Amino acid sequence: MTARLISVSPSKPEAAAIKDAAAALEAGQLVAFPTETVYGLGADARSDKAVAKIFASKGRPSFNPLIIHGASLEQLEKYADFNDMARELALHFWPGPLTLVLPRKEDSGISLLASAGLPALALRVPSHPVAQALLRKSGLPVAAPSANKSGHISATTPQHVLDELGDKIDVVLGAGRCTVGLESTIIDLTTPTPTLLRPGGVPREPIERITGKLALTASKAARPNSPGQLESHYAPNAAVRLNATHVEADEALLAFGPDMGMKGGVARMNLSPNGDLHEAAANLFSMLHELDKSGARAIAVMPIPEEGLGLAINDRLTRAAAPRPEA
Ligand code: TXA
Ligand code: MG
């Protein structure tokens, strides 16, 4: 695959070009687009499949949660609970380079893979006219990490994006260089004291005028350069047993590939009957969630090959299977 470059004017993007890019997003394709901070690698945030493509193309070794981009505060209020402080921050700094981490609404419709199974969503309204036009035209929540390979520096020009990901994504909406050039500031409002998870495009001082003194991150969850160090991923209530070759009577089975001969258990789902890792990644969090509801004592997971997206899937499963802290 070679990405289709759609070049637009940064300040007045042509309507036909935006319509074209929005249609690609709606069709579940990957569309890199400019924001004021860096280029984002966007996909329909409601679709597990589209979001799985993001992780596959970036070569992330684990599933880092993604920022959900929207056209307006009004739109994003559909997906997460905004308290008074969140609303005040949004009114001051959106559209702009500030990301807010807020409790996800039960019926948000956002892919669990997009937030890596976390009960919180990171939300942002970018100010770049091209990002605004695209988000408005599609009306979609758009999950987008920075448009670079995992571990590489963020892309700030269409050429960076093409060099990094040109053979792995569908469309690059190109509009010159990003003005801020540095990712958004991330504030977590789900902690007792608002916490600065990542310094970025909005300085700390004007934020603290609204929040009071910010706590500095204790969690590694939002350190962009520490893939695989997320601590607070969704853990099912049930225990998780890896590399299962049989199912106990009180277990649920999470199969991968053909599961002939695996009899019994209280519930079963298959990440990908054909052994497709991409499909498995798309299904991972929603199936864990579903099987957890069966009330099984444990979820027995068949072996997943340690290649491609299998690395990220196994990373996540190993975490879910790790001994839990005493309650
Ligand atoms: O400026 C930006 O923020 C750019 C543009 C494209 O919007 N995006 C960006 O995304 O930098 P990314 O994926 O490279 O970094 C997002 C950071 C990650 O470190 C991730 O751990 C954190 O946001 N994050 C996302 N969702 C989170 C959540 N629910 N809780 C805590 N941290 C979260
Ligand atoms: Mg990044």
mmCIF file of C-alpha atoms and ligand atoms in Angstrom:
data_model
loop_
_atom_site.group_PDB
_atom_site.id
_atom_site.type_symbol
_atom_site.label_atom_id
_atom_site.label_comp_id
_atom_site.label_asym_id
_atom_site.label_seq_id
_atom_site.Cartn_x
_atom_site.Cartn_y
_atom_site.Cartn_z
ATOM 1 C CA MET A 1 0.000 0.000 0.000
ATOM 2 C CA THR A 2 1.147 3.544 -0.703
ATOM 3 C CA ALA A 3 -0.630 6.345 1.098
ATOM 4 C CA ARG A 4 -2.634 8.739 -1.035
ATOM 5 C CA LEU A 5 -1.444 12.294 -0.389
ATOM 6 C CA ILE A 6 -4.253 14.840 -0.372
ATOM 7 C CA SER A 7 -2.690 18.300 -0.161
ATOM 8 C CA VAL A 8 -4.778 21.166 1.144
ATOM 9 C CA SER A 9 -4.344 24.792 2.087
ATOM 10 C CA PRO A 10 -3.480 24.937 5.823
ATOM 11 C CA SER A 11 -5.742 27.892 6.500
ATOM 12 C CA LYS A 12 -8.617 27.279 4.055
ATOM 13 C CA PRO A 13 -8.789 23.565 3.259
ATOM 14 C CA GLU A 14 -10.694 22.786 0.063
ATOM 15 C CA ALA A 15 -14.120 21.265 0.779
ATOM 16 C CA ALA A 16 -13.803 18.441 -1.761
ATOM 17 C CA ALA A 17 -10.493 17.304 -0.246
ATOM 18 C CA ILE A 18 -11.928 17.284 3.279
ATOM 19 C CA LYS A 19 -14.946 15.327 2.084
ATOM 20 C CA ASP A 20 -12.605 12.782 0.518
ATOM 21 C CA ALA A 21 -10.565 12.360 3.724
ATOM 22 C CA ALA A 22 -13.697 12.195 5.899
ATOM 23 C CA ALA A 23 -15.095 9.451 3.672
ATOM 24 C CA ALA A 24 -11.873 7.467 4.135
ATOM 25 C CA LEU A 25 -12.245 7.730 7.935
ATOM 26 C CA GLU A 26 -15.868 6.658 7.704
ATOM 27 C CA ALA A 27 -14.762 3.648 5.649
ATOM 28 C CA GLY A 28 -12.453 2.559 8.480
ATOM 29 C CA GLN A 29 -9.236 3.701 6.792
ATOM 30 C CA LEU A 30 -6.194 5.291 8.425
ATOM 31 C CA VAL A 31 -5.928 9.006 7.691
ATOM 32 C CA ALA A 32 -2.953 11.053 8.869
ATOM 33 C CA PHE A 33 -3.979 14.677 9.412
ATOM 34 C CA PRO A 34 -2.328 17.850 10.677
ATOM 35 C CA THR A 35 -3.049 19.266 14.105
ATOM 36 C CA GLU A 36 -1.435 22.373 15.584
ATOM 37 C CA THR A 37 0.876 20.102 17.645
ATOM 38 C CA VAL A 38 1.979 17.246 15.398
ATOM 39 C CA TYR A 39 0.455 15.091 12.647
ATOM 40 C CA GLY A 40 -2.014 12.569 14.024
ATOM 41 C CA LEU A 41 -2.678 9.100 12.649
ATOM 42 C CA GLY A 42 -6.454 9.041 12.729
ATOM 43 C CA ALA A 43 -9.055 6.298 12.700
ATOM 44 C CA ASP A 44 -12.748 6.026 13.587
ATOM 45 C CA ALA A 45 -12.562 5.694 17.394
ATOM 46 C CA ARG A 46 -15.781 3.671 17.502
ATOM 47 C CA SER A 47 -14.313 0.859 15.442
ATOM 48 C CA ASP A 48 -12.092 -1.758 17.104
ATOM 49 C CA LYS A 49 -10.918 -2.826 13.650
ATOM 50 C CA ALA A 50 -9.896 0.644 12.524
ATOM 51 C CA VAL A 51 -8.131 1.285 15.838
ATOM 52 C CA ALA A 52 -6.271 -2.035 15.588
ATOM 53 C CA LYS A 53 -4.850 -0.802 12.277
ATOM 54 C CA ILE A 54 -3.294 2.149 14.109
ATOM 55 C CA PHE A 55 -1.369 -0.135 16.439
ATOM 56 C CA ALA A 56 -0.350 -2.418 13.581
ATOM 57 C CA SER A 57 0.979 0.424 11.443
ATOM 58 C CA LYS A 58 2.897 2.109 14.279
ATOM 59 C CA GLY A 59 4.479 -1.146 15.378
ATOM 60 C CA ARG A 60 3.667 -0.458 19.027
ATOM 61 C CA PRO A 61 4.858 -3.288 21.269
ATOM 62 C CA SER A 62 1.934 -2.680 23.611
ATOM 63 C CA PHE A 63 -1.463 -1.018 23.432
ATOM 64 C CA ASN A 64 -0.968 2.540 24.657
ATOM 65 C CA PRO A 65 -4.280 4.326 25.087
ATOM 66 C CA LEU A 66 -5.007 6.882 22.357
ATOM 67 C CA ILE A 67 -6.290 10.440 22.468
ATOM 68 C CA ILE A 68 -9.832 10.837 21.122
ATOM 69 C CA HIS A 69 -10.169 13.968 18.995
ATOM 70 C CA GLY A 70 -13.440 15.788 18.446
ATOM 71 C CA ALA A 71 -14.652 18.988 16.787
ATOM 72 C CA SER A 72 -16.071 20.572 19.931
ATOM 73 C CA LEU A 73 -16.638 20.310 23.674
ATOM 74 C CA GLU A 74 -20.284 19.609 22.925
ATOM 75 C CA GLN A 75 -19.347 16.550 20.877
ATOM 76 C CA LEU A 76 -16.839 15.206 23.412
ATOM 77 C CA GLU A 77 -19.366 15.528 26.249
ATOM 78 C CA LYS A 78 -21.119 12.553 24.670
ATOM 79 C CA TYR A 79 -18.190 10.279 25.479
ATOM 80 C CA ALA A 80 -16.992 11.270 28.969
ATOM 81 C CA ASP A 81 -18.198 12.950 32.157
ATOM 82 C CA PHE A 82 -17.036 16.553 32.420
ATOM 83 C CA ASN A 83 -17.051 18.034 35.919
ATOM 84 C CA ASP A 84 -16.982 21.809 36.468
ATOM 85 C CA MET A 85 -13.187 21.993 36.362
ATOM 86 C CA ALA A 86 -13.037 19.999 33.140
ATOM 87 C CA ARG A 87 -15.564 22.300 31.531
ATOM 88 C CA GLU A 88 -13.685 25.389 32.641
ATOM 89 C CA LEU A 89 -10.404 24.034 31.245
ATOM 90 C CA ALA A 90 -12.128 23.142 27.995
ATOM 91 C CA LEU A 91 -13.677 26.604 27.691
ATOM 92 C CA HIS A 92 -10.268 28.226 28.223
ATOM 93 C CA PHE A 93 -8.005 26.016 26.159
ATOM 94 C CA TRP A 94 -10.110 24.332 23.457
ATOM 95 C CA PRO A 95 -9.643 24.276 20.630
ATOM 96 C CA GLY A 96 -5.932 23.885 21.398
ATOM 97 C CA PRO A 97 -3.056 21.691 22.603
ATOM 98 C CA LEU A 98 -4.605 20.455 25.860
ATOM 99 C CA THR A 99 -5.770 16.877 26.467
ATOM 100 C CA LEU A 100 -8.100 16.029 29.359
ATOM 101 C CA VAL A 101 -8.356 12.559 30.884
ATOM 102 C CA LEU A 102 -11.912 12.038 32.146
ATOM 103 C CA PRO A 103 -14.179 9.147 33.211
ATOM 104 C CA ARG A 104 -15.515 7.381 30.147
ATOM 105 C CA LYS A 105 -19.293 7.191 29.805
ATOM 106 C CA GLU A 106 -20.699 3.665 29.922
ATOM 107 C CA ASP A 107 -22.476 4.188 26.593
ATOM 108 C CA SER A 108 -19.712 6.255 24.956
ATOM 109 C CA GLY A 109 -19.500 3.888 22.006
ATOM 110 C CA ILE A 110 -15.718 4.408 21.894
ATOM 111 C CA SER A 111 -13.650 1.285 21.141
ATOM 112 C CA LEU A 112 -12.217 -0.303 24.290
ATOM 113 C CA LEU A 113 -9.017 -0.887 22.346
ATOM 114 C CA ALA A 114 -8.692 2.874 21.776
ATOM 115 C CA SER A 115 -8.427 3.458 25.538
ATOM 116 C CA ALA A 116 -6.527 0.190 26.095
ATOM 117 C CA GLY A 117 -9.340 -0.991 28.322
ATOM 118 C CA LEU A 118 -8.963 1.926 30.748
ATOM 119 C CA PRO A 119 -12.102 3.349 32.393
ATOM 120 C CA ALA A 120 -10.932 6.853 31.379
ATOM 121 C CA LEU A 121 -10.693 8.606 28.015
ATOM 122 C CA ALA A 122 -8.147 11.186 26.908
ATOM 123 C CA LEU A 123 -9.955 13.898 24.913
ATOM 124 C CA ARG A 124 -8.869 16.858 22.880
ATOM 125 C CA VAL A 125 -10.272 19.444 20.431
ATOM 126 C CA PRO A 126 -7.461 20.479 18.067
ATOM 127 C CA SER A 127 -7.423 24.015 16.715
ATOM 128 C CA HIS A 128 -5.742 23.434 13.333
ATOM 129 C CA PRO A 129 -8.221 24.525 10.630
ATOM 130 C CA VAL A 130 -7.646 21.307 8.680
ATOM 131 C CA ALA A 131 -8.206 19.102 11.746
ATOM 132 C CA GLN A 132 -11.303 21.130 12.595
ATOM 133 C CA ALA A 133 -12.667 20.806 9.062
ATOM 134 C CA LEU A 134 -12.077 17.049 9.004
ATOM 135 C CA LEU A 135 -13.619 16.452 12.441
ATOM 136 C CA ARG A 136 -16.624 18.599 11.623
ATOM 137 C CA LYS A 137 -17.199 17.000 8.245
ATOM 138 C CA SER A 138 -17.007 13.418 9.537
ATOM 139 C CA GLY A 139 -18.661 14.102 12.894
ATOM 140 C CA LEU A 140 -16.657 11.111 14.184
ATOM 141 C CA PRO A 141 -14.645 10.729 17.339
ATOM 142 C CA VAL A 142 -11.150 10.217 15.903
ATOM 143 C CA ALA A 143 -8.526 8.208 17.765
ATOM 144 C CA ALA A 144 -5.093 9.490 16.829
ATOM 145 C CA PRO A 145 -1.597 8.988 18.192
ATOM 146 C CA SER A 146 1.249 10.976 16.700
ATOM 147 C CA ALA A 147 1.870 9.803 13.118
ATOM 148 C CA ASN A 148 5.284 8.237 13.629
ATOM 149 C CA LYS A 149 6.591 4.730 14.171
ATOM 150 C CA SER A 150 6.694 3.645 17.794
ATOM 151 C CA GLY A 151 9.788 5.042 19.503
ATOM 152 C CA HIS A 152 10.520 7.560 16.723
ATOM 153 C CA ILE A 153 10.033 11.291 16.993
ATOM 154 C CA SER A 154 6.678 12.811 16.153
ATOM 155 C CA ALA A 155 5.946 13.898 12.588
ATOM 156 C CA THR A 156 5.445 17.589 11.927
ATOM 157 C CA THR A 157 5.348 17.646 8.104
ATOM 158 C CA PRO A 158 3.523 15.516 5.495
ATOM 159 C CA GLN A 159 6.921 14.270 4.320
ATOM 160 C CA HIS A 160 7.782 12.991 7.831
ATOM 161 C CA VAL A 161 4.528 11.063 7.825
ATOM 162 C CA LEU A 162 5.158 9.600 4.366
ATOM 163 C CA ASP A 163 8.716 8.612 5.307
ATOM 164 C CA GLU A 164 7.586 6.919 8.510
ATOM 165 C CA LEU A 165 4.274 5.360 7.553
ATOM 166 C CA GLY A 166 3.726 5.940 3.827
ATOM 167 C CA ASP A 167 3.583 2.220 3.047
ATOM 168 C CA LYS A 168 1.265 1.380 5.952
ATOM 169 C CA ILE A 169 -1.596 3.869 5.869
ATOM 170 C CA ASP A 170 -4.314 4.919 3.435
ATOM 171 C CA VAL A 171 -4.354 8.705 3.283
ATOM 172 C CA VAL A 172 -2.137 11.614 4.297
ATOM 173 C CA LEU A 173 -3.993 14.891 4.495
ATOM 174 C CA GLY A 174 -1.054 17.233 3.994
ATOM 175 C CA ALA A 175 -1.017 20.902 4.980
ATOM 176 C CA GLY A 176 2.554 21.938 5.634
ATOM 177 C CA ARG A 177 4.340 22.184 8.951
ATOM 178 C CA CYS A 178 2.628 22.010 12.355
ATOM 179 C CA THR A 179 2.931 25.277 14.239
ATOM 180 C CA VAL A 180 3.343 24.036 17.823
ATOM 181 C CA GLY A 181 5.523 21.065 16.899
ATOM 182 C CA LEU A 182 5.227 19.584 20.365
ATOM 183 C CA GLU A 183 2.462 17.293 21.599
ATOM 184 C CA SER A 184 -0.442 18.429 23.744
ATOM 185 C CA THR A 185 -0.268 18.867 27.516
ATOM 186 C CA ILE A 186 -2.140 16.018 29.231
ATOM 187 C CA ILE A 187 -4.043 16.615 32.491
ATOM 188 C CA ASP A 188 -5.678 13.743 34.344
ATOM 189 C CA LEU A 189 -8.856 14.872 36.112
ATOM 190 C CA THR A 190 -9.765 11.409 37.405
ATOM 191 C CA THR A 191 -7.201 11.644 40.231
ATOM 192 C CA PRO A 192 -8.079 13.328 43.577
ATOM 193 C CA THR A 193 -5.669 16.158 42.684
ATOM 194 C CA PRO A 194 -5.511 17.028 38.961
ATOM 195 C CA THR A 195 -2.315 15.505 37.615
ATOM 196 C CA LEU A 196 0.055 16.607 34.881
ATOM 197 C CA LEU A 197 0.663 13.414 32.890
ATOM 198 C CA ARG A 198 2.662 15.026 30.098
ATOM 199 C CA PRO A 199 3.982 18.556 29.683
ATOM 200 C CA GLY A 200 3.232 19.914 26.208
ATOM 201 C CA GLY A 201 1.839 22.716 24.080
ATOM 202 C CA VAL A 202 -0.017 24.537 26.888
ATOM 203 C CA PRO A 203 2.285 25.665 29.718
ATOM 204 C CA ARG A 204 1.545 24.632 33.264
ATOM 205 C CA GLU A 205 1.004 28.073 34.815
ATOM 206 C CA PRO A 206 -2.218 29.113 33.042
ATOM 207 C CA ILE A 207 -3.639 25.654 33.698
ATOM 208 C CA GLU A 208 -2.824 25.913 37.409
ATOM 209 C CA ARG A 209 -4.745 29.189 37.576
ATOM 210 C CA ILE A 210 -7.824 27.013 37.086
ATOM 211 C CA THR A 211 -6.813 23.720 38.703
ATOM 212 C CA GLY A 212 -4.605 24.925 41.530
ATOM 213 C CA LYS A 213 -1.252 23.222 41.946
ATOM 214 C CA LEU A 214 -1.039 20.161 39.727
ATOM 215 C CA ALA A 215 0.254 16.876 41.022
ATOM 216 C CA LEU A 216 3.100 15.507 38.954
ATOM 217 C CA THR A 217 2.574 12.147 37.387
ATOM 218 C CA ALA A 218 3.031 9.180 39.678
ATOM 219 C CA SER A 219 1.872 6.811 37.000
ATOM 220 C CA LYS A 220 3.913 6.009 33.928
ATOM 221 C CA ALA A 221 0.702 5.777 31.922
ATOM 222 C CA ALA A 222 1.234 8.858 29.818
ATOM 223 C CA ARG A 223 4.976 8.925 29.371
ATOM 224 C CA PRO A 224 5.111 8.786 25.623
ATOM 225 C CA ASN A 225 8.544 7.223 25.530
ATOM 226 C CA SER A 226 7.905 4.329 27.838
ATOM 227 C CA PRO A 227 5.851 1.912 25.807
ATOM 228 C CA GLY A 228 4.801 -1.136 27.711
ATOM 229 C CA GLN A 229 4.915 0.496 31.111
ATOM 230 C CA LEU A 230 1.252 1.212 31.577
ATOM 231 C CA GLU A 231 0.186 0.194 35.045
ATOM 232 C CA SER A 232 -3.509 0.846 35.120
ATOM 233 C CA HIS A 233 -4.891 -1.182 32.267
ATOM 234 C CA TYR A 234 -8.277 -2.801 32.467
ATOM 235 C CA ALA A 235 -7.955 -5.986 34.482
ATOM 236 C CA PRO A 236 -10.867 -8.387 34.357
ATOM 237 C CA ASN A 237 -12.468 -9.556 37.622
ATOM 238 C CA ALA A 238 -11.761 -13.109 36.586
ATOM 239 C CA ALA A 239 -8.242 -14.476 36.843
ATOM 240 C CA VAL A 240 -6.432 -14.915 33.516
ATOM 241 C CA ARG A 241 -4.657 -18.159 32.637
ATOM 242 C CA LEU A 242 -2.327 -18.017 29.630
ATOM 243 C CA ASN A 243 -1.281 -20.598 27.053
ATOM 244 C CA ALA A 244 -4.282 -22.754 27.862
ATOM 245 C CA THR A 245 -4.573 -26.122 26.122
ATOM 246 C CA HIS A 246 -7.756 -27.133 27.971
ATOM 247 C CA VAL A 247 -10.679 -25.408 29.738
ATOM 248 C CA GLU A 248 -11.785 -26.102 33.318
ATOM 249 C CA ALA A 249 -15.516 -26.346 34.055
ATOM 250 C CA ASP A 250 -15.614 -22.989 35.858
ATOM 251 C CA GLU A 251 -13.472 -21.149 33.294
ATOM 252 C CA ALA A 252 -14.333 -19.175 30.164
ATOM 253 C CA LEU A 253 -12.300 -19.810 27.018
ATOM 254 C CA LEU A 254 -10.719 -17.079 24.951
ATOM 255 C CA ALA A 255 -9.680 -18.977 21.860
ATOM 256 C CA PHE A 256 -7.372 -18.008 19.007
ATOM 257 C CA GLY A 257 -7.464 -19.910 15.747
ATOM 258 C CA PRO A 258 -9.137 -23.317 15.515
ATOM 259 C CA ASP A 259 -10.252 -24.456 18.982
ATOM 260 C CA MET A 260 -11.122 -28.045 18.108
ATOM 261 C CA GLY A 261 -11.051 -30.324 21.088
ATOM 262 C CA MET A 262 -11.346 -27.505 23.640
ATOM 263 C CA LYS A 263 -14.544 -28.621 25.358
ATOM 264 C CA GLY A 264 -16.370 -27.289 28.406
ATOM 265 C CA GLY A 265 -16.222 -24.001 30.257
ATOM 266 C CA VAL A 266 -18.993 -21.537 31.087
ATOM 267 C CA ALA A 267 -18.508 -19.301 28.058
ATOM 268 C CA ARG A 268 -16.284 -19.032 25.015
ATOM 269 C CA MET A 269 -15.269 -16.522 22.389
ATOM 270 C CA ASN A 270 -12.688 -16.623 19.623
ATOM 271 C CA LEU A 271 -10.328 -13.699 19.028
ATOM 272 C CA SER A 272 -9.881 -14.831 15.447
ATOM 273 C CA PRO A 273 -10.972 -18.257 14.193
ATOM 274 C CA ASN A 274 -8.605 -17.840 11.218
ATOM 275 C CA GLY A 275 -5.644 -16.893 13.388
ATOM 276 C CA ASP A 276 -5.513 -13.286 12.133
ATOM 277 C CA LEU A 277 -3.612 -11.187 14.709
ATOM 278 C CA HIS A 278 -5.120 -7.975 13.426
ATOM 279 C CA GLU A 279 -8.642 -9.240 14.021
ATOM 280 C CA ALA A 280 -7.548 -10.614 17.399
ATOM 281 C CA ALA A 281 -6.236 -7.205 18.495
ATOM 282 C CA ALA A 282 -9.497 -5.580 17.463
ATOM 283 C CA ASN A 283 -11.474 -8.083 19.558
ATOM 284 C CA LEU A 284 -9.198 -8.360 22.584
ATOM 285 C CA PHE A 285 -10.616 -5.860 25.065
ATOM 286 C CA SER A 286 -14.263 -6.253 24.132
ATOM 287 C CA MET A 287 -14.043 -10.060 24.383
ATOM 288 C CA LEU A 288 -12.248 -9.950 27.748
ATOM 289 C CA HIS A 289 -15.015 -7.642 28.909
ATOM 290 C CA GLU A 290 -17.746 -9.929 27.572
ATOM 291 C CA LEU A 291 -16.220 -13.111 29.062
ATOM 292 C CA ASP A 292 -15.756 -11.363 32.396
ATOM 293 C CA LYS A 293 -19.524 -10.850 32.514
ATOM 294 C CA SER A 294 -20.041 -14.636 32.358
ATOM 295 C CA GLY A 295 -18.971 -14.875 36.002
ATOM 296 C CA ALA A 296 -16.240 -17.410 35.183
ATOM 297 C CA ARG A 297 -13.577 -17.919 37.869
ATOM 298 C CA ALA A 298 -10.868 -17.528 35.264
ATOM 299 C CA ILE A 299 -10.431 -16.781 31.588
ATOM 300 C CA ALA A 300 -8.306 -19.413 29.879
ATOM 301 C CA VAL A 301 -6.490 -17.933 26.887
ATOM 302 C CA MET A 302 -5.052 -20.057 24.104
ATOM 303 C CA PRO A 303 -1.453 -19.300 23.015
ATOM 304 C CA ILE A 304 -1.002 -16.233 20.779
ATOM 305 C CA PRO A 305 2.019 -16.200 18.438
ATOM 306 C CA GLU A 306 4.728 -13.742 19.469
ATOM 307 C CA GLU A 307 4.896 -11.863 16.151
ATOM 308 C CA GLY A 308 3.394 -8.675 14.678
ATOM 309 C CA LEU A 309 0.454 -7.478 16.792
ATOM 310 C CA GLY A 310 0.867 -10.684 18.829
ATOM 311 C CA LEU A 311 3.562 -8.904 20.864
ATOM 312 C CA ALA A 312 1.124 -6.230 21.962
ATOM 313 C CA ILE A 313 -1.637 -8.757 22.585
ATOM 314 C CA ASN A 314 0.654 -10.911 24.734
ATOM 315 C CA ASP A 315 1.967 -7.847 26.568
ATOM 316 C CA ARG A 316 -1.584 -6.949 27.518
ATOM 317 C CA LEU A 317 -2.546 -10.509 28.449
ATOM 318 C CA THR A 318 0.583 -11.005 30.552
ATOM 319 C CA ARG A 319 -0.336 -7.888 32.510
ATOM 320 C CA ALA A 320 -3.908 -9.110 32.955
ATOM 321 C CA ALA A 321 -2.571 -12.467 34.196
ATOM 322 C CA ALA A 322 -0.002 -10.983 36.590
ATOM 323 C CA PRO A 323 -0.604 -11.496 40.328
ATOM 324 C CA ARG A 324 -3.019 -8.842 41.624
ATOM 325 C CA PRO A 325 -2.220 -6.619 44.570
ATOM 326 C CA GLU A 326 -4.153 -7.632 47.719
ATOM 327 C CA ALA A 327 -7.433 -5.721 47.802
HETATM 328 O O1 TXA B 1 -0.647 16.586 20.502
HETATM 329 C C1 TXA B 1 -1.009 15.426 20.694
HETATM 330 O O2 TXA B 1 -1.443 15.058 21.787
HETATM 331 C C2 TXA B 1 -0.921 14.456 19.512
HETATM 332 C C3 TXA B 1 -1.893 14.929 18.430
HETATM 333 C C4 TXA B 1 -1.989 13.989 17.279
HETATM 334 O O3 TXA B 1 -3.163 15.161 18.999
HETATM 335 N N1 TXA B 1 -1.184 13.110 19.908
HETATM 336 C C5 TXA B 1 -0.317 12.381 20.664
HETATM 337 O O4 TXA B 1 -0.719 11.067 20.872
HETATM 338 O O5 TXA B 1 0.716 12.813 21.122
HETATM 339 P P1 TXA B 1 0.239 9.935 21.449
HETATM 340 O O6 TXA B 1 -0.553 8.647 21.306
HETATM 341 O O7 TXA B 1 1.547 9.974 20.801
HETATM 342 O O8 TXA B 1 0.313 10.266 22.982
HETATM 343 C C6 TXA B 1 -0.860 10.184 23.776
HETATM 344 C C7 TXA B 1 -0.546 10.018 25.225
HETATM 345 C C8 TXA B 1 0.089 8.679 25.512
HETATM 346 O O9 TXA B 1 1.257 8.857 26.275
HETATM 347 C C9 TXA B 1 -0.967 7.942 26.320
HETATM 348 O O10 TXA B 1 -0.406 7.087 27.283
HETATM 349 C C10 TXA B 1 -1.780 9.084 26.928
HETATM 350 O O11 TXA B 1 -1.764 10.068 25.951
HETATM 351 N N2 TXA B 1 -3.164 8.663 27.168
HETATM 352 C C11 TXA B 1 -4.109 8.404 26.246
HETATM 353 N N3 TXA B 1 -5.258 7.987 26.807
HETATM 354 C C12 TXA B 1 -5.040 7.987 28.135
HETATM 355 C C13 TXA B 1 -5.849 7.653 29.252
HETATM 356 N N4 TXA B 1 -7.108 7.216 29.117
HETATM 357 N N5 TXA B 1 -5.297 7.778 30.476
HETATM 358 C C14 TXA B 1 -4.025 8.211 30.622
HETATM 359 N N6 TXA B 1 -3.204 8.531 29.586
HETATM 360 C C15 TXA B 1 -3.705 8.426 28.370
HETATM 361 MG MG MG B 2 3.602 9.884 20.319
#
